[in-house]
mmCIF file of N, CA and C in Angstrom:
data_model
loop_
_atom_site.group_PDB
_atom_site.id
_atom_site.type_symbol
_atom_site.label_atom_id
_atom_site.label_comp_id
_atom_site.label_asym_id
_atom_site.label_seq_id
_atom_site.Cartn_x
_atom_site.Cartn_y
_atom_site.Cartn_z
ATOM 1 N N MET A 1 0.792 -1.305 0.046
ATOM 2 C CA MET A 1 -0.016 -0.068 -0.103
ATOM 3 C C MET A 1 0.996 1.130 -0.156
ATOM 4 N N SER A 2 0.367 2.511 -0.578
ATOM 5 C CA SER A 2 1.117 3.616 -0.559
ATOM 6 C C SER A 2 -0.014 4.691 -1.161
ATOM 7 N N ASP A 3 0.689 5.892 -0.948
ATOM 8 C CA ASP A 3 -0.323 7.026 -1.531
ATOM 9 C C ASP A 3 -0.140 7.174 -2.907
ATOM 10 N N ASP A 4 1.016 6.817 -3.509
ATOM 11 C CA ASP A 4 1.173 7.078 -4.901
ATOM 12 C C ASP A 4 1.831 5.934 -5.684
ATOM 13 N N MET A 5 1.227 4.853 -5.351
ATOM 14 C CA MET A 5 1.804 3.574 -6.234
ATOM 15 C C MET A 5 1.201 3.588 -7.453
ATOM 16 N N ASP A 6 1.982 2.973 -8.494
ATOM 17 C CA ASP A 6 1.419 2.630 -9.817
ATOM 18 C C ASP A 6 1.138 1.230 -9.848
ATOM 19 N N LEU A 7 -0.083 0.732 -9.927
ATOM 20 C CA LEU A 7 -0.608 -0.451 -9.663
ATOM 21 C C LEU A 7 0.151 -1.555 -10.957
ATOM 22 N N GLU A 8 0.087 -1.019 -12.175
ATOM 23 C CA GLU A 8 0.661 -1.677 -13.083
ATOM 24 C C GLU A 8 2.225 -1.930 -13.107
ATOM 25 N N GLU A 9 2.847 -0.967 -12.424
ATOM 26 C CA GLU A 9 4.317 -1.230 -12.107
ATOM 27 C C GLU A 9 4.452 -2.071 -11.118
ATOM 28 N N VAL A 10 3.612 -2.127 -10.142
ATOM 29 C CA VAL A 10 4.005 -3.280 -8.973
ATOM 30 C C VAL A 10 3.628 -4.562 -9.677
ATOM 31 N N THR A 11 2.630 -4.748 -10.360
ATOM 32 C CA THR A 11 2.343 -6.102 -11.168
ATOM 33 C C THR A 11 3.738 -6.374 -11.983
ATOM 34 N N SER A 12 4.327 -5.408 -12.579
ATOM 35 C CA SER A 12 5.508 -5.737 -13.340
ATOM 36 C C SER A 12 6.621 -6.124 -12.454
ATOM 37 N N LEU A 13 6.838 -5.322 -11.385
ATOM 38 C CA LEU A 13 8.032 -5.524 -10.428
ATOM 39 C C LEU A 13 7.719 -6.813 -9.695
ATOM 40 N N VAL A 14 6.744 -7.295 -9.229
ATOM 41 C CA VAL A 14 6.669 -8.440 -8.585
ATOM 42 C C VAL A 14 6.258 -9.707 -9.335
ATOM 43 N N LYS A 15 6.203 -9.454 -10.842
ATOM 44 C CA LYS A 15 5.853 -10.478 -11.709
ATOM 45 C C LYS A 15 4.915 -11.531 -11.282
ATOM 46 N N ALA A 16 3.605 -10.612 -10.805
ATOM 47 C CA ALA A 16 2.583 -11.439 -10.644
ATOM 48 C C ALA A 16 1.174 -10.681 -10.573
ATOM 49 N N GLU A 17 0.076 -11.247 -11.032
ATOM 50 C CA GLU A 17 -1.336 -10.528 -11.201
ATOM 51 C C GLU A 17 -1.953 -10.491 -9.921
ATOM 52 N N PRO A 18 -2.402 -9.362 -9.403
ATOM 53 C CA PRO A 18 -3.001 -9.246 -8.036
ATOM 54 C C PRO A 18 -4.516 -9.774 -8.202
ATOM 55 N N THR A 19 -4.968 -10.214 -6.973
ATOM 56 C CA THR A 19 -6.253 -10.641 -7.076
ATOM 57 C C THR A 19 -7.280 -9.425 -6.459
ATOM 58 N N GLU A 20 -6.783 -8.475 -6.202
ATOM 59 C CA GLU A 20 -7.651 -7.225 -5.820
ATOM 60 C C GLU A 20 -6.546 -5.893 -5.625
ATOM 61 N N THR A 21 -7.189 -4.969 -6.230
ATOM 62 C CA THR A 21 -6.460 -3.511 -6.098
ATOM 63 C C THR A 21 -7.576 -2.617 -5.752
ATOM 64 N N GLN A 22 -7.007 -1.367 -5.236
ATOM 65 C CA GLN A 22 -7.617 -0.266 -5.129
ATOM 66 C C GLN A 22 -6.955 0.899 -5.422
ATOM 67 N N LYS A 23 -7.742 1.976 -5.751
ATOM 68 C CA LYS A 23 -6.880 3.358 -5.893
ATOM 69 C C LYS A 23 -7.194 4.249 -5.031
ATOM 70 N N LYS A 24 -6.345 4.940 -4.529
ATOM 71 C CA LYS A 24 -6.470 6.182 -3.796
ATOM 72 C C LYS A 24 -7.359 7.161 -4.592
ATOM 73 N N GLY A 25 -8.554 7.481 -3.659
ATOM 74 C CA GLY A 25 -9.527 8.485 -4.145
ATOM 75 C C GLY A 25 -10.835 7.652 -4.703
ATOM 76 N N ASP A 26 -10.809 6.479 -5.059
ATOM 77 C CA ASP A 26 -11.968 5.833 -5.608
ATOM 78 C C ASP A 26 -12.933 5.620 -4.443
ATOM 79 N N LEU A 27 -14.017 5.540 -4.858
ATOM 80 C CA LEU A 27 -15.178 5.143 -3.842
ATOM 81 C C LEU A 27 -15.141 3.820 -3.446
ATOM 82 N N ARG A 28 -15.252 3.506 -2.179
ATOM 83 C CA ARG A 28 -15.388 2.237 -1.650
ATOM 84 C C ARG A 28 -16.508 1.229 -2.215
ATOM 85 N N SER A 29 -17.415 1.972 -2.417
ATOM 86 C CA SER A 29 -18.489 1.339 -3.071
ATOM 87 C C SER A 29 -19.748 2.313 -3.581
ATOM 88 N N ALA A 30 -20.547 2.079 -4.447
ATOM 89 C CA ALA A 30 -21.457 2.961 -5.143
ATOM 90 C C ALA A 30 -22.384 3.484 -3.886
ATOM 91 N N SER A 31 -22.561 2.523 -2.830
ATOM 92 C CA SER A 31 -23.654 3.196 -1.802
ATOM 93 C C SER A 31 -22.876 4.099 -0.696
ATOM 94 N N ARG A 32 -21.461 3.949 -0.499
ATOM 95 C CA ARG A 32 -20.773 4.528 0.361
ATOM 96 C C ARG A 32 -20.094 5.738 -0.155
ATOM 97 N N GLN A 33 -20.038 7.004 0.127
ATOM 98 C CA GLN A 33 -19.492 7.952 -0.357
ATOM 99 C C GLN A 33 -18.161 8.558 0.444
ATOM 100 N N GLN A 34 -17.428 7.215 0.658
ATOM 101 C CA GLN A 34 -16.387 7.368 1.321
ATOM 102 C C GLN A 34 -15.110 6.748 0.298
ATOM 103 N N ALA A 35 -14.182 7.426 -0.096
ATOM 104 C CA ALA A 35 -13.015 6.999 -0.912
ATOM 105 C C ALA A 35 -11.683 6.486 0.150
ATOM 106 N N TYR A 36 -11.137 5.746 -0.871
ATOM 107 C CA TYR A 36 -9.932 5.143 -0.293
ATOM 108 C C TYR A 36 -8.789 6.073 -0.034
ATOM 109 N N ASN A 37 -7.995 5.927 1.010
ATOM 110 C CA ASN A 37 -7.001 6.912 1.344
ATOM 111 C C ASN A 37 -5.672 6.467 1.041
ATOM 112 N N LYS A 38 -5.432 5.289 0.525
ATOM 113 C CA LYS A 38 -4.349 4.640 -0.034
ATOM 114 C C LYS A 38 -4.625 3.750 -1.240
ATOM 115 N N THR A 39 -3.610 3.697 -2.127
ATOM 116 C CA THR A 39 -3.517 2.546 -3.223
ATOM 117 C C THR A 39 -3.157 1.303 -2.686
ATOM 118 N N GLY A 40 -3.681 0.229 -3.128
ATOM 119 C CA GLY A 40 -3.151 -1.001 -2.557
ATOM 120 C C GLY A 40 -3.316 -2.094 -3.750
ATOM 121 N N TRP A 41 -2.399 -2.971 -3.510
ATOM 122 C CA TRP A 41 -2.224 -4.366 -4.565
ATOM 123 C C TRP A 41 -2.108 -5.403 -3.617
ATOM 124 N N TRP A 42 -2.969 -6.403 -3.721
ATOM 125 C CA TRP A 42 -2.934 -7.636 -3.101
ATOM 126 C C TRP A 42 -3.191 -8.971 -3.963
ATOM 127 N N ILE A 43 -2.444 -10.026 -3.376
ATOM 128 C CA ILE A 43 -2.812 -11.084 -3.797
ATOM 129 C C ILE A 43 -3.481 -11.858 -2.719
ATOM 130 N N SER A 44 -4.458 -12.673 -2.735
ATOM 131 C CA SER A 44 -5.137 -13.220 -1.773
ATOM 132 C C SER A 44 -5.378 -14.697 -2.112
ATOM 133 N N SER A 45 -5.617 -15.469 -1.165
ATOM 134 C CA SER A 45 -5.687 -17.082 -1.407
ATOM 135 C C SER A 45 -7.278 -17.452 -1.128
ATOM 136 N N LYS A 46 -7.945 -16.343 -0.689
ATOM 137 C CA LYS A 46 -9.577 -16.448 -0.463
ATOM 138 C C LYS A 46 -10.198 -16.893 -1.283
ATOM 139 N N GLY A 47 -10.900 -18.059 -1.286
ATOM 140 C CA GLY A 47 -11.620 -18.924 -2.324
ATOM 141 C C GLY A 47 -11.046 -19.485 -2.996
ATOM 142 N N LEU A 48 -9.840 -19.587 -3.024
ATOM 143 C CA LEU A 48 -8.746 -20.434 -3.953
ATOM 144 C C LEU A 48 -8.083 -21.480 -3.434
ATOM 145 N N ILE A 49 -7.939 -21.513 -2.185
ATOM 146 C CA ILE A 49 -7.379 -22.507 -1.363
ATOM 147 C C ILE A 49 -8.429 -23.172 -0.306
ATOM 148 N N SER A 50 -8.697 -24.313 -0.414
ATOM 149 C CA SER A 50 -9.943 -24.945 0.592
ATOM 150 C C SER A 50 -9.192 -25.282 2.082
ATOM 151 N N SER A 51 -7.965 -25.412 1.964
ATOM 152 C CA SER A 51 -7.202 -25.967 3.281
ATOM 153 C C SER A 51 -7.496 -24.993 4.370
ATOM 154 N N LYS A 52 -7.470 -25.338 5.747
ATOM 155 C CA LYS A 52 -7.637 -24.327 6.730
ATOM 156 C C LYS A 52 -6.397 -24.274 7.427
ATOM 157 N N ASP A 53 -5.184 -24.882 6.754
ATOM 158 C CA ASP A 53 -3.804 -24.655 7.282
ATOM 159 C C ASP A 53 -3.189 -23.426 6.716
ATOM 160 N N SER A 54 -2.823 -22.640 7.570
ATOM 161 C CA SER A 54 -2.081 -21.404 7.069
ATOM 162 C C SER A 54 -0.930 -21.667 6.139
ATOM 163 N N ARG A 55 -0.102 -22.501 6.371
ATOM 164 C CA ARG A 55 1.008 -23.013 5.681
ATOM 165 C C ARG A 55 0.388 -23.106 4.238
ATOM 166 N N ASP A 56 -0.553 -23.833 3.995
ATOM 167 C CA ASP A 56 -0.879 -23.784 2.562
ATOM 168 C C ASP A 56 -1.365 -22.567 1.894
ATOM 169 N N HIS A 57 -1.835 -21.766 2.538
ATOM 170 C CA HIS A 57 -2.092 -20.406 2.030
ATOM 171 C C HIS A 57 -1.052 -19.549 1.906
ATOM 172 N N ILE A 58 0.074 -19.619 2.884
ATOM 173 C CA ILE A 58 1.204 -18.766 2.616
ATOM 174 C C ILE A 58 1.933 -19.415 1.449
ATOM 175 N N ASP A 59 2.020 -20.682 1.244
ATOM 176 C CA ASP A 59 2.640 -21.382 0.087
ATOM 177 C C ASP A 59 2.047 -20.983 -1.114
ATOM 178 N N PHE A 60 0.731 -20.709 -1.165
ATOM 179 C CA PHE A 60 -0.126 -20.171 -2.524
ATOM 180 C C PHE A 60 0.434 -18.895 -2.793
ATOM 181 N N ILE A 61 0.642 -18.175 -1.876
ATOM 182 C CA ILE A 61 0.881 -16.649 -1.869
ATOM 183 C C ILE A 61 2.569 -16.714 -2.269
ATOM 184 N N LEU A 62 3.351 -17.295 -1.656
ATOM 185 C CA LEU A 62 4.883 -17.357 -2.111
ATOM 186 C C LEU A 62 4.801 -18.022 -3.419
ATOM 187 N N SER A 63 4.231 -18.875 -3.862
ATOM 188 C CA SER A 63 4.388 -19.428 -5.228
ATOM 189 C C SER A 63 4.249 -18.480 -6.241
ATOM 190 N N LYS A 64 3.280 -17.509 -6.021
ATOM 191 C CA LYS A 64 2.912 -16.413 -6.914
ATOM 192 C C LYS A 64 4.056 -15.289 -6.927
ATOM 193 N N LEU A 65 4.839 -15.413 -5.929
ATOM 194 C CA LEU A 65 5.909 -14.108 -6.043
ATOM 195 C C LEU A 65 7.555 -14.940 -6.096
ATOM 196 N N ALA A 66 7.425 -16.230 -6.907
ATOM 197 C CA ALA A 66 8.641 -16.836 -7.045
ATOM 198 C C ALA A 66 9.887 -16.145 -7.407
ATOM 199 N N ASP A 67 9.728 -15.324 -8.392
ATOM 200 C CA ASP A 67 10.754 -14.478 -9.064
ATOM 201 C C ASP A 67 10.763 -12.987 -8.829
ATOM 202 N N SER A 68 10.344 -12.556 -7.620
ATOM 203 C CA SER A 68 10.055 -11.186 -7.258
ATOM 204 C C SER A 68 10.935 -10.701 -6.135
ATOM 205 N N ASP A 69 12.271 -11.241 -6.000
ATOM 206 C CA ASP A 69 13.145 -10.474 -5.002
ATOM 207 C C ASP A 69 13.572 -9.129 -5.351
ATOM 208 N N ALA A 70 14.023 -8.876 -6.599
ATOM 209 C CA ALA A 70 14.422 -7.594 -7.096
ATOM 210 C C ALA A 70 13.129 -6.454 -6.939
ATOM 211 N N GLY A 71 12.075 -7.066 -7.307
ATOM 212 C CA GLY A 71 10.929 -6.024 -7.367
ATOM 213 C C GLY A 71 10.576 -5.690 -6.075
ATOM 214 N N PHE A 72 10.742 -6.759 -5.093
ATOM 215 C CA PHE A 72 10.234 -6.261 -3.547
ATOM 216 C C PHE A 72 11.423 -5.177 -3.042
ATOM 217 N N SER A 73 12.531 -5.485 -3.431
ATOM 218 C CA SER A 73 13.578 -4.444 -2.979
ATOM 219 C C SER A 73 13.390 -3.027 -3.605
ATOM 220 N N VAL A 74 12.594 -2.907 -4.738
ATOM 221 C CA VAL A 74 12.417 -1.630 -5.331
ATOM 222 C C VAL A 74 11.047 -1.126 -4.244
ATOM 223 N N LEU A 75 10.206 -1.843 -4.154
ATOM 224 C CA LEU A 75 8.985 -1.478 -3.456
ATOM 225 C C LEU A 75 9.266 -1.039 -1.927
ATOM 226 N N HIS A 76 10.184 -1.538 -1.364
ATOM 227 C CA HIS A 76 10.800 -1.479 -0.001
ATOM 228 C C HIS A 76 11.433 -0.180 -0.140
ATOM 229 N N SER A 77 12.265 0.277 -1.133
ATOM 230 C CA SER A 77 13.006 1.427 -1.110
ATOM 231 C C SER A 77 12.182 2.539 -1.277
ATOM 232 N N ARG A 78 11.032 2.433 -1.913
ATOM 233 C CA ARG A 78 10.023 3.512 -2.013
ATOM 234 C C ARG A 78 9.159 3.573 -0.777
ATOM 235 N N GLY A 79 9.486 2.952 0.275
ATOM 236 C CA GLY A 79 8.627 3.111 1.398
ATOM 237 C C GLY A 79 7.272 2.522 1.386
ATOM 238 N N TYR A 80 6.800 1.619 0.399
ATOM 239 C CA TYR A 80 5.519 1.076 0.288
ATOM 240 C C TYR A 80 5.324 0.002 1.539
ATOM 241 N N LEU A 81 4.093 -0.053 1.954
ATOM 242 C CA LEU A 81 4.020 -0.964 3.121
ATOM 243 C C LEU A 81 3.911 -2.245 2.259
ATOM 244 N N VAL A 82 4.473 -3.200 2.910
ATOM 245 C CA VAL A 82 4.726 -4.819 2.284
ATOM 246 C C VAL A 82 4.462 -5.663 3.449
ATOM 247 N N ASP A 83 3.437 -6.415 3.576
ATOM 248 C CA ASP A 83 3.119 -7.160 4.667
ATOM 249 C C ASP A 83 2.245 -8.290 4.000
ATOM 250 N N LEU A 84 2.104 -9.376 4.979
ATOM 251 C CA LEU A 84 1.323 -10.612 4.751
ATOM 252 C C LEU A 84 0.446 -10.575 6.007
ATOM 253 N N CYS A 85 -0.830 -10.689 5.749
ATOM 254 C CA CYS A 85 -1.931 -10.796 6.689
ATOM 255 C C CYS A 85 -2.543 -12.211 6.593
ATOM 256 N N VAL A 86 -2.517 -13.158 7.910
ATOM 257 C CA VAL A 86 -3.080 -14.225 7.703
ATOM 258 C C VAL A 86 -4.212 -14.117 8.793
ATOM 259 N N ARG A 87 -5.370 -14.304 8.288
ATOM 260 C CA ARG A 87 -6.817 -14.303 8.925
ATOM 261 C C ARG A 87 -6.850 -15.731 9.347
ATOM 262 N N TRP A 88 -7.265 -15.827 10.660
ATOM 263 C CA TRP A 88 -7.183 -17.164 11.463
ATOM 264 C C TRP A 88 -8.505 -17.107 12.197
ATOM 265 N N ASP A 89 -9.323 -18.104 12.105
ATOM 266 C CA ASP A 89 -10.590 -17.907 12.933
ATOM 267 C C ASP A 89 -10.674 -19.275 13.794
ATOM 268 N N SER A 90 -10.809 -18.947 15.054
ATOM 269 C CA SER A 90 -10.737 -20.101 16.251
ATOM 270 C C SER A 90 -11.858 -20.537 16.693
ATOM 271 N N VAL A 91 -12.376 -21.673 16.592
ATOM 272 C CA VAL A 91 -13.556 -22.220 17.232
ATOM 273 C C VAL A 91 -13.413 -22.376 18.668
ATOM 274 N N SER A 92 -12.247 -23.230 19.146
ATOM 275 C CA SER A 92 -11.934 -23.520 20.674
ATOM 276 C C SER A 92 -11.048 -22.667 21.362
ATOM 277 N N GLY A 93 -10.230 -21.823 20.541
ATOM 278 C CA GLY A 93 -9.340 -20.884 21.360
ATOM 279 C C GLY A 93 -7.944 -21.591 21.347
ATOM 280 N N HIS A 94 -7.805 -22.648 20.828
ATOM 281 C CA HIS A 94 -6.620 -23.464 20.853
ATOM 282 C C HIS A 94 -5.991 -23.754 19.455
ATOM 283 N N GLY A 95 -4.576 -24.001 19.434
ATOM 284 C CA GLY A 95 -4.099 -24.044 17.899
ATOM 285 C C GLY A 95 -3.712 -22.703 17.683
ATOM 286 N N GLY A 96 -3.660 -22.470 16.389
ATOM 287 C CA GLY A 96 -3.363 -21.315 15.776
ATOM 288 C C GLY A 96 -2.467 -21.592 14.467
ATOM 289 N N PRO A 97 -2.218 -20.353 13.966
ATOM 290 C CA PRO A 97 -1.684 -20.137 12.622
ATOM 291 C C PRO A 97 -0.098 -20.695 12.628
ATOM 292 N N THR A 98 0.226 -21.350 11.579
ATOM 293 C CA THR A 98 1.766 -21.871 11.573
ATOM 294 C C THR A 98 2.605 -21.364 10.449
ATOM 295 N N LEU A 99 3.816 -21.324 10.630
ATOM 296 C CA LEU A 99 4.744 -20.884 9.524
ATOM 297 C C LEU A 99 5.673 -21.855 9.624
ATOM 298 N N SER A 100 6.234 -22.277 8.385
ATOM 299 C CA SER A 100 7.249 -23.381 8.329
ATOM 300 C C SER A 100 8.725 -22.615 8.347
ATOM 301 N N PRO A 101 9.598 -23.083 8.797
ATOM 302 C CA PRO A 101 11.015 -22.488 8.569
ATOM 303 C C PRO A 101 11.345 -21.926 7.078
ATOM 304 N N ILE A 102 11.050 -22.798 6.224
ATOM 305 C CA ILE A 102 11.208 -22.395 4.787
ATOM 306 C C ILE A 102 10.368 -21.242 4.364
ATOM 307 N N GLN A 103 9.092 -21.120 4.896
ATOM 308 C CA GLN A 103 8.207 -19.788 4.673
ATOM 309 C C GLN A 103 8.948 -18.687 5.267
ATOM 310 N N MET A 104 9.298 -18.844 6.601
ATOM 311 C CA MET A 104 9.971 -17.620 7.447
ATOM 312 C C MET A 104 11.130 -17.222 6.758
ATOM 313 N N SER A 105 12.013 -18.193 6.099
ATOM 314 C CA SER A 105 13.216 -17.832 5.341
ATOM 315 C C SER A 105 12.911 -17.157 4.159
ATOM 316 N N ARG A 106 11.866 -17.546 3.308
ATOM 317 C CA ARG A 106 11.513 -16.926 2.201
ATOM 318 C C ARG A 106 10.929 -15.331 2.468
ATOM 319 N N LEU A 107 10.010 -15.446 3.481
ATOM 320 C CA LEU A 107 9.504 -13.982 3.841
ATOM 321 C C LEU A 107 10.466 -13.106 4.295
ATOM 322 N N ALA A 108 11.412 -13.600 4.907
ATOM 323 C CA ALA A 108 12.555 -12.731 5.535
ATOM 324 C C ALA A 108 13.475 -12.356 4.209
ATOM 325 N N ALA A 109 13.637 -13.130 3.432
ATOM 326 C CA ALA A 109 14.438 -12.864 2.198
ATOM 327 C C ALA A 109 13.859 -11.763 1.384
ATOM 328 N N LEU A 110 12.367 -11.719 1.396
ATOM 329 C CA LEU A 110 11.653 -10.716 0.637
ATOM 330 C C LEU A 110 11.300 -9.330 1.645
ATOM 331 N N ASP A 111 11.730 -9.396 2.730
ATOM 332 C CA ASP A 111 11.791 -8.469 3.870
ATOM 333 C C ASP A 111 10.268 -7.998 4.069
ATOM 334 N N ILE A 112 9.438 -9.241 4.095
ATOM 335 C CA ILE A 112 7.986 -9.269 4.276
ATOM 336 C C ILE A 112 7.560 -9.548 5.965
ATOM 337 N N GLU A 113 6.862 -8.467 6.463
ATOM 338 C CA GLU A 113 6.303 -8.616 7.827
ATOM 339 C C GLU A 113 5.147 -9.465 7.786
ATOM 340 N N VAL A 114 4.888 -10.335 8.651
ATOM 341 C CA VAL A 114 3.597 -11.160 8.839
ATOM 342 C C VAL A 114 2.980 -10.687 9.787
ATOM 343 N N TRP A 115 1.669 -10.543 9.735
ATOM 344 C CA TRP A 115 0.711 -10.328 11.076
ATOM 345 C C TRP A 115 -0.620 -11.213 10.947
ATOM 346 N N PHE A 116 -1.047 -11.223 12.058
ATOM 347 C CA PHE A 116 -2.366 -12.308 12.032
ATOM 348 C C PHE A 116 -3.573 -11.660 12.584
ATOM 349 N N ASP A 117 -4.509 -11.696 11.799
ATOM 350 C CA ASP A 117 -5.911 -11.088 12.180
ATOM 351 C C ASP A 117 -6.753 -12.322 12.745
ATOM 352 N N ILE A 118 -6.781 -12.384 13.933
ATOM 353 C CA ILE A 118 -7.401 -13.542 14.744
ATOM 354 C C ILE A 118 -8.647 -13.117 15.323
ATOM 355 N N TYR A 119 -9.629 -14.148 15.165
ATOM 356 C CA TYR A 119 -11.099 -14.069 15.480
ATOM 357 C C TYR A 119 -11.308 -15.137 16.450
ATOM 358 N N PHE A 120 -11.886 -14.870 17.779
ATOM 359 C CA PHE A 120 -12.406 -16.112 18.438
ATOM 360 C C PHE A 120 -13.862 -16.167 18.420
ATOM 361 N N HIS A 121 -14.358 -17.165 17.934
ATOM 362 C CA HIS A 121 -15.873 -17.239 17.853
ATOM 363 C C HIS A 121 -16.551 -18.217 18.791
ATOM 364 N N GLY A 122 -15.872 -19.025 19.707
ATOM 365 C CA GLY A 122 -16.502 -19.774 20.525
ATOM 366 C C GLY A 122 -17.408 -20.796 20.107
ATOM 367 N N ASP A 123 -18.350 -21.056 20.911
ATOM 368 C CA ASP A 123 -19.354 -22.236 20.687
ATOM 369 C C ASP A 123 -20.550 -21.889 19.702
ATOM 370 N N ASP A 124 -20.463 -20.631 19.599
ATOM 371 C CA ASP A 124 -21.680 -20.229 18.560
ATOM 372 C C ASP A 124 -21.129 -20.131 17.209
ATOM 373 N N PHE A 125 -19.941 -20.357 16.887
ATOM 374 C CA PHE A 125 -19.394 -20.119 15.594
ATOM 375 C C PHE A 125 -19.092 -21.638 14.693
ATOM 376 N N ALA A 126 -19.505 -21.581 13.458
ATOM 377 C CA ALA A 126 -19.035 -22.766 12.695
ATOM 378 C C ALA A 126 -18.781 -22.447 11.404
ATOM 379 N N PHE A 127 -17.651 -22.927 10.769
ATOM 380 C CA PHE A 127 -17.123 -22.688 9.521
ATOM 381 C C PHE A 127 -18.496 -22.978 8.553
ATOM 382 N N GLU A 128 -18.632 -22.338 7.523
ATOM 383 C CA GLU A 128 -19.584 -22.680 6.429
ATOM 384 C C GLU A 128 -19.730 -24.174 6.336
ATOM 385 N N GLY A 129 -21.037 -24.642 6.687
ATOM 386 C CA GLY A 129 -21.283 -26.170 6.437
ATOM 387 C C GLY A 129 -20.787 -27.074 7.518
ATOM 388 N N GLU A 130 -19.949 -26.569 8.449
ATOM 389 C CA GLU A 130 -19.656 -27.374 9.571
ATOM 390 C C GLU A 130 -20.029 -27.083 10.758
ATOM 391 N N THR A 131 -19.890 -28.032 11.894
ATOM 392 C CA THR A 131 -20.260 -27.668 13.144
ATOM 393 C C THR A 131 -19.037 -27.701 14.095
ATOM 394 N N PRO A 132 -19.185 -27.134 15.139
ATOM 395 C CA PRO A 132 -17.926 -26.952 16.041
ATOM 396 C C PRO A 132 -17.486 -28.341 16.540
ATOM 397 N N PRO A 133 -16.534 -28.493 16.973
ATOM 398 C CA PRO A 133 -16.006 -29.819 17.618
ATOM 399 C C PRO A 133 -16.756 -29.935 18.733
ATOM 400 N N PRO A 134 -17.158 -31.237 19.327
ATOM 401 C CA PRO A 134 -17.766 -31.525 20.370
ATOM 402 C C PRO A 134 -17.090 -31.155 21.753
ATOM 403 N N LYS A 135 -17.862 -30.575 22.779
ATOM 404 C CA LYS A 135 -17.212 -30.260 23.949
ATOM 405 C C LYS A 135 -16.881 -31.597 24.640
ATOM 406 N N PRO A 136 -15.694 -31.484 25.573
ATOM 407 C CA PRO A 136 -15.295 -32.619 26.200
ATOM 408 C C PRO A 136 -16.190 -32.865 27.327
ATOM 409 N N PRO A 137 -16.242 -33.937 27.881
ATOM 410 C CA PRO A 137 -17.105 -34.376 29.090
ATOM 411 C C PRO A 137 -16.768 -33.343 30.328
ATOM 412 N N SER A 138 -17.738 -32.917 31.074
ATOM 413 C CA SER A 138 -17.425 -32.211 32.201
ATOM 414 C C SER A 138 -16.383 -32.389 32.913
ATOM 415 N N GLY A 139 -15.561 -31.393 33.162
ATOM 416 C CA GLY A 139 -14.399 -31.742 33.913
ATOM 417 C C GLY A 139 -13.064 -31.960 33.327
ATOM 418 N N GLU A 140 -13.201 -32.318 31.776
ATOM 419 C CA GLU A 140 -12.138 -32.716 31.170
ATOM 420 C C GLU A 140 -11.691 -31.560 30.441
ATOM 421 N N GLN A 141 -10.394 -31.503 30.118
ATOM 422 C CA GLN A 141 -10.065 -30.258 29.267
ATOM 423 C C GLN A 141 -10.026 -30.715 27.609
ATOM 424 N N ASP A 142 -10.109 -29.667 26.862
ATOM 425 C CA ASP A 142 -10.007 -30.139 25.425
ATOM 426 C C ASP A 142 -8.709 -29.891 24.816
ATOM 427 N N PHE A 143 -7.585 -29.917 25.558
ATOM 428 C CA PHE A 143 -6.354 -29.710 25.292
ATOM 429 C C PHE A 143 -5.393 -30.383 26.208
ATOM 430 N N PRO A 144 -4.304 -30.909 25.866
ATOM 431 C CA PRO A 144 -3.344 -31.642 26.866
ATOM 432 C C PRO A 144 -2.947 -30.635 27.851
ATOM 433 N N PRO A 145 -3.021 -31.202 29.260
ATOM 434 C CA PRO A 145 -2.496 -30.229 30.070
ATOM 435 C C PRO A 145 -1.037 -29.814 30.165
ATOM 436 N N ASN A 146 -0.593 -28.859 30.717
ATOM 437 C CA ASN A 146 0.844 -28.452 30.591
ATOM 438 C C ASN A 146 1.640 -29.414 31.316
ATOM 439 N N VAL A 147 2.911 -29.962 30.967
ATOM 440 C CA VAL A 147 3.680 -30.900 31.493
ATOM 441 C C VAL A 147 5.018 -30.449 31.953
#
């Protein structure tokens, strides 16, 4: 993201097509008279990867950026915001998103920060078409105790 980003140039620099863009000044929607305050270029895995494993989604994104090291250096030198957001929804409050050492190394080489957008839904939440895992019997924990 940036105030003065050229979307076509970013596509050329990172050698990948975005799944979404926005231009500073464009209206967010026809019904909302509020304009975007930044220009943005994104690659998303939403709707393209069925896995719930964050590593699969990160691998998908990284596969799109295979030959983009020099392009990312240019983006960073211009002060553009370059990051990776991983959305993670929790039904039980346990577990969490995971990155592999190879992914961390690749993201570090591209100088990409990673941040997590985490939502806790509890017992009332179910992913589309799924039900939450069953509750353990009264008095039992739903995770291994600390040893």
